PDB file of C-alpha atoms in Angstrom:
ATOM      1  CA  UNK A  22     100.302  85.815  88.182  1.00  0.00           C
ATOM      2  CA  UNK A  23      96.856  87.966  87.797  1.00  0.00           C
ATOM      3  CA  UNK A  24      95.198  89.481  86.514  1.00  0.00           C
ATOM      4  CA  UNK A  25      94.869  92.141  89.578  1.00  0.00           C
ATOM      5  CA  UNK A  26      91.731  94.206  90.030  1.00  0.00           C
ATOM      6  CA  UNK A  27      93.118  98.337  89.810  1.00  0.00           C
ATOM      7  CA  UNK A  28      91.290  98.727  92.787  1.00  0.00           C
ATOM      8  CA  UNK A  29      93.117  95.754  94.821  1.00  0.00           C
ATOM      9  CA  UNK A  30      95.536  97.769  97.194  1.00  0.00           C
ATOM     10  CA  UNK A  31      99.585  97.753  96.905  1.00  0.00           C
ATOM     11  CA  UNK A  32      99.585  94.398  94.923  1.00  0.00           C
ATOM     12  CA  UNK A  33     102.927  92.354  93.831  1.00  0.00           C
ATOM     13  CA  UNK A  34     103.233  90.907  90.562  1.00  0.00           C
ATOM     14  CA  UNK A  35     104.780  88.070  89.634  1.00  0.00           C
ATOM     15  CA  UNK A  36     106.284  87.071  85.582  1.00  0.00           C
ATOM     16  CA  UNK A  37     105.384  83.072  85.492  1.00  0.00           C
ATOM     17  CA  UNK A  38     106.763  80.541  83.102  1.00  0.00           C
ATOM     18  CA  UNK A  39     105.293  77.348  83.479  1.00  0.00           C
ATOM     19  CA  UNK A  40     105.547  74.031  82.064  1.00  0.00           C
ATOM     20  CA  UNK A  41     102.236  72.437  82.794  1.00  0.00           C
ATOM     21  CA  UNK A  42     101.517  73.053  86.876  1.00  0.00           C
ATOM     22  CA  UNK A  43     105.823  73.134  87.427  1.00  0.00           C
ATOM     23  CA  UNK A  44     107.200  77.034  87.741  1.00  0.00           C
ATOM     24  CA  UNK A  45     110.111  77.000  85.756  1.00  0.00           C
ATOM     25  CA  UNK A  46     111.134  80.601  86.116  1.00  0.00           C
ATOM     26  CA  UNK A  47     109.702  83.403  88.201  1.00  0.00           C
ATOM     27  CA  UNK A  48     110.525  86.877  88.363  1.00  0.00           C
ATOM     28  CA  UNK A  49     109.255  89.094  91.205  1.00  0.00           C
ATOM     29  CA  UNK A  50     108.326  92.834  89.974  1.00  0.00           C
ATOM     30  CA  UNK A  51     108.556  95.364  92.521  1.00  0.00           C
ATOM     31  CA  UNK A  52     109.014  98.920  92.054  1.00  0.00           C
ATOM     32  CA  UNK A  53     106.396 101.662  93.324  1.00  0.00           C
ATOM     33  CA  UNK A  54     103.221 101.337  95.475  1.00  0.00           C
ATOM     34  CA  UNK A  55     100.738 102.931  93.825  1.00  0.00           C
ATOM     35  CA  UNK A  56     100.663 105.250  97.140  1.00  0.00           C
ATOM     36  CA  UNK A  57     103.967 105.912  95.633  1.00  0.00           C
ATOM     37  CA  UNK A  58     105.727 106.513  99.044  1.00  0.00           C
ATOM     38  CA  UNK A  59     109.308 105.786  97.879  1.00  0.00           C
ATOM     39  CA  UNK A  60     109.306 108.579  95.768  1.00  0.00           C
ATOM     40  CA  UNK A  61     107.467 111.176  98.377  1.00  0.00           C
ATOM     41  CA  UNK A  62     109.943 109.481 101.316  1.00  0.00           C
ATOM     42  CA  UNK A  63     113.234 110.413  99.033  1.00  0.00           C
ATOM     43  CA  UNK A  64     111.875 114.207  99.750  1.00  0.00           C
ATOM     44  CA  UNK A  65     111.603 114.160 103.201  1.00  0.00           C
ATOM     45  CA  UNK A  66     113.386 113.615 107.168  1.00  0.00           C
ATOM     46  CA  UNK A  67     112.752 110.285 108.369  1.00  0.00           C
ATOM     47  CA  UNK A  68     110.678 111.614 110.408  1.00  0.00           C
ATOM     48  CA  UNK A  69     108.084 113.142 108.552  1.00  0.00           C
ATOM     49  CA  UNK A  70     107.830 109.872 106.363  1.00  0.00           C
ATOM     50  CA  UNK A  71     106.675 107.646 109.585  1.00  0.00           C
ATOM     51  CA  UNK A  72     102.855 108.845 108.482  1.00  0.00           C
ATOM     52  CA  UNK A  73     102.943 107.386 105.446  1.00  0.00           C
ATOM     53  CA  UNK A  74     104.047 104.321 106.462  1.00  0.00           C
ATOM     54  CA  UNK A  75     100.604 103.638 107.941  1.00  0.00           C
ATOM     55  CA  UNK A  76      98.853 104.329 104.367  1.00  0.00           C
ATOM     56  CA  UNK A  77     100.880 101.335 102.737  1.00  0.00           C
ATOM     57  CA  UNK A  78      98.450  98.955 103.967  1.00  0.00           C
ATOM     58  CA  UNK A  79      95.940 100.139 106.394  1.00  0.00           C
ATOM     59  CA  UNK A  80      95.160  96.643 107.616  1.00  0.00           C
ATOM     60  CA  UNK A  81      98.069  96.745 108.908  1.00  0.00           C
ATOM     61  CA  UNK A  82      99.151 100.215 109.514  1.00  0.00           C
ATOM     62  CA  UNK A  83     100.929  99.552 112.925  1.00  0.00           C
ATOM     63  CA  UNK A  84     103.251  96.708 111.595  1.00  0.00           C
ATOM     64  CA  UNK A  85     104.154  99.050 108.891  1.00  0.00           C
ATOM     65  CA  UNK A  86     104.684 101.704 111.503  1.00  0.00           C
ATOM     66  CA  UNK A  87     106.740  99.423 113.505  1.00  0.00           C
ATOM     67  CA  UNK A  88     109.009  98.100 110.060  1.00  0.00           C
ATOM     68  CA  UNK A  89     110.331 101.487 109.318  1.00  0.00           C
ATOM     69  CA  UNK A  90     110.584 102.823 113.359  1.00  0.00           C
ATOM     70  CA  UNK A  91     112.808  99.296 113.375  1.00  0.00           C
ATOM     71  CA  UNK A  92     114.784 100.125 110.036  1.00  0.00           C
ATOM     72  CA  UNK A  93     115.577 103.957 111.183  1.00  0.00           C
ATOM     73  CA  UNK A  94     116.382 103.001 114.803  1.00  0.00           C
ATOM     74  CA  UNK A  95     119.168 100.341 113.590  1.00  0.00           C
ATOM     75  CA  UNK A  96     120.743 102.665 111.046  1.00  0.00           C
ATOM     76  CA  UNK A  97     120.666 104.975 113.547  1.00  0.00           C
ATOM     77  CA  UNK A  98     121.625 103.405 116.658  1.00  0.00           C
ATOM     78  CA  UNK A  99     118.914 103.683 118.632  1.00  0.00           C
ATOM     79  CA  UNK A 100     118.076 102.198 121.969  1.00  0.00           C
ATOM     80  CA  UNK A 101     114.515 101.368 122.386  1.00  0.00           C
ATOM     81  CA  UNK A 102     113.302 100.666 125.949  1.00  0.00           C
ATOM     82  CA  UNK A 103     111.851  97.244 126.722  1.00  0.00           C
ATOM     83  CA  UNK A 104     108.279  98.733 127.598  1.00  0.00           C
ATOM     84  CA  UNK A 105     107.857  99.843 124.431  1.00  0.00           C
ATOM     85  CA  UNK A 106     108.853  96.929 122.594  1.00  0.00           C
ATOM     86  CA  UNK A 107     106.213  95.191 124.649  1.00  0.00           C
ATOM     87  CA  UNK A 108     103.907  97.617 123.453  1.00  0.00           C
ATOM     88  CA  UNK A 109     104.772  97.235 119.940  1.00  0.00           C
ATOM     89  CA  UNK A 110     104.667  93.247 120.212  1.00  0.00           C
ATOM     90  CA  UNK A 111     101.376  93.360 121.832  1.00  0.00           C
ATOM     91  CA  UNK A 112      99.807  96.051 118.627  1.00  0.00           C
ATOM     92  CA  UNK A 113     101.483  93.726 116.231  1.00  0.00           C
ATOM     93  CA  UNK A 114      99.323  90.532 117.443  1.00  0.00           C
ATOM     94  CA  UNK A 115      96.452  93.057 118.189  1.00  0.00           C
ATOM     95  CA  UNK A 116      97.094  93.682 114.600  1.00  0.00           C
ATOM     96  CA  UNK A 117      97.550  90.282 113.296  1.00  0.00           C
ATOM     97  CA  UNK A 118      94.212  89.373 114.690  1.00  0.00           C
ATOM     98  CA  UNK A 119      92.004  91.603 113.059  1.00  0.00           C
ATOM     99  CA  UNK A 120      93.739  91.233 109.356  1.00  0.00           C
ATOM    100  CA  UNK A 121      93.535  87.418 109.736  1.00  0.00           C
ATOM    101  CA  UNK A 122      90.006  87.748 111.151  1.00  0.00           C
ATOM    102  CA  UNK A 123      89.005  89.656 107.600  1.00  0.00           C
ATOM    103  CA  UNK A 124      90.871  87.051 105.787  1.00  0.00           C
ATOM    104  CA  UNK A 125      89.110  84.277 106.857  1.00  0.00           C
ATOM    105  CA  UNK A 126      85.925  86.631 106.370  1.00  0.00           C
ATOM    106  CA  UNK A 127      87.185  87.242 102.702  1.00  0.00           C
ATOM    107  CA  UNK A 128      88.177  83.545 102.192  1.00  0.00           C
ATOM    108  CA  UNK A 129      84.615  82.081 103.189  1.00  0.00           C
ATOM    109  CA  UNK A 130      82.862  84.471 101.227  1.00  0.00           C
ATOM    110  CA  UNK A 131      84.659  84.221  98.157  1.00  0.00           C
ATOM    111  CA  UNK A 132      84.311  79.945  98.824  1.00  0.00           C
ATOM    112  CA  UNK A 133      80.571  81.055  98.035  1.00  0.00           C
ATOM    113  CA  UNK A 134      79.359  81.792 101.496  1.00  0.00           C
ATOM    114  CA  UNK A 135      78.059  85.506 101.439  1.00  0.00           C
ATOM    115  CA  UNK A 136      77.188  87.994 103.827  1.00  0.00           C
ATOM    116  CA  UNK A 137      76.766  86.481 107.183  1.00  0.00           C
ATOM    117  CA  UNK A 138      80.559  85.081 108.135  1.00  0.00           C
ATOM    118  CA  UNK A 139      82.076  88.323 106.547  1.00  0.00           C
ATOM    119  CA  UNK A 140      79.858  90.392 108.848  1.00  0.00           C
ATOM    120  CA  UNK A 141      80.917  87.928 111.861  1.00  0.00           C
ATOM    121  CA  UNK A 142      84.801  88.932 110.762  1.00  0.00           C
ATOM    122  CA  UNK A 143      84.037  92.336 110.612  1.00  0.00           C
ATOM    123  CA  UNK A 144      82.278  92.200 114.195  1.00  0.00           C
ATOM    124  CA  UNK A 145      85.477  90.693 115.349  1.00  0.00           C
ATOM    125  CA  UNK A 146      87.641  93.288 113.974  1.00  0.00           C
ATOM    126  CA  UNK A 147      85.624  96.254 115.298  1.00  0.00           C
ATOM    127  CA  UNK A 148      86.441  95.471 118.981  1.00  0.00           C
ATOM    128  CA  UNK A 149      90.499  95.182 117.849  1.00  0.00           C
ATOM    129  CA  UNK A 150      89.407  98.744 116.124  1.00  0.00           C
ATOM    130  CA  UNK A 151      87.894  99.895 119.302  1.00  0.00           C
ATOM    131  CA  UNK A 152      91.166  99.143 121.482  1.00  0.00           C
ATOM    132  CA  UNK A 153      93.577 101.502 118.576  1.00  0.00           C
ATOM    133  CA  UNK A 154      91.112 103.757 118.758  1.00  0.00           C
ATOM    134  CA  UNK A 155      90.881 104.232 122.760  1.00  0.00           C
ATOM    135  CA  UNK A 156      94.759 104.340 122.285  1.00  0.00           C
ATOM    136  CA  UNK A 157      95.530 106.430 119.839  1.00  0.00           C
ATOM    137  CA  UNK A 158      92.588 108.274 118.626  1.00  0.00           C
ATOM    138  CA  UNK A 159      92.423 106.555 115.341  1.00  0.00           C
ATOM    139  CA  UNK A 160      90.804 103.145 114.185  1.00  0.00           C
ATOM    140  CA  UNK A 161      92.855 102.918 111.370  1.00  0.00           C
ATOM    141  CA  UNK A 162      96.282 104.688 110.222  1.00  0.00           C
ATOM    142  CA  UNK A 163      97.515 105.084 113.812  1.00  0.00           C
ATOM    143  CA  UNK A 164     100.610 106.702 113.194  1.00  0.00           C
ATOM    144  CA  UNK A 165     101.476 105.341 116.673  1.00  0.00           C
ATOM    145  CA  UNK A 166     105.168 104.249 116.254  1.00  0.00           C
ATOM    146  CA  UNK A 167     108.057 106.574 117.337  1.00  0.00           C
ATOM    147  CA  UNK A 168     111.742 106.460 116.974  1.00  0.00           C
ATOM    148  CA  UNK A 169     112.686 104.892 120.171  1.00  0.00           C
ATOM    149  CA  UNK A 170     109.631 104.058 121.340  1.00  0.00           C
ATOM    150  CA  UNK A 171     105.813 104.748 120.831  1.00  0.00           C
ATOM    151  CA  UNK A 172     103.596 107.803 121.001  1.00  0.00           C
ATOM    152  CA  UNK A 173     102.095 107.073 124.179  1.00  0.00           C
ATOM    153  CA  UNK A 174     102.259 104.547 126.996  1.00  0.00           C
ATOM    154  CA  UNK A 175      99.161 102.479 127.934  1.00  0.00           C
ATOM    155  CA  UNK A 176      96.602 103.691 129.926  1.00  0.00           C
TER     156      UNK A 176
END
């Protein structure tokens, strides 16, 4: 399925055979991001691989964050304390908001409805924005997840 744009961001392709409107055979491609972090994380600790984790996507930097702090702590045994998993619950939705809140802007305007409801979504996500930013000094690309925990606590 495509054609992709280059300049759409960490996109998965799809082979398609159909017969009429019924898949009869897909096959999912994966390999690389074009950030290529698989290749620069089989060069480094574990550690100093958590930042790029937040350039995968940066709508959703913290999740991404959060996906390889998870993967790392299980392989590794690692405890993390119920505060912090609160924390990381609570960025996740805080996250989830603002991505779906430029979907829906994306979705209207490419329905035909430019401008003003993308500008509403984008109001919307600001004040998300403003809340990572108060925490962590950054708007985007946090880099807030830890092993075992986060970088800080709430204020």
């Amino acid at each position: 399925m495509g054609p992709h744009h280059p300049s759409t961001h960490g996109v998965f392709r799809m082979d398609v055979v159909l017969d009429g409107e019924t898949v009869v055979k897909l096959k999912p491609v994966f390999g690389y991001l074009h950030r290529n972090h698989e290749k620069i994380a089989e060069g480094t600790t574990y550690l100093s691989s958590m930042p790029y984790t937040d350039r995968l996507d940066y709508f959703c930097s913290l999740t991404n964050n959060w996906a390889y702090a998870l993967s790392v702590e299980k392989l590794a045994g690692i405890e993390v304390p119920e505060r912090a998993e609160y924390m990381r619950v609570i960025l996740a939705e805080l996250t989830r908001l603002q991505n779906h809140a430029c979907l829906i802007g994306f979705l209207v305007m490419d329905m035909g409805a430019l401008g003003t409801p993308l500008m509403y979504a984008f109001r919307e996500r600001e004040k998300v924005l403003d809340l990572f930013e108060e925490l962590t000094g950054a708007r985007m690309m946090c880099n807030f997840m830890r092993f075992g925990g986060c970088r800080v606590d709430f204020p």
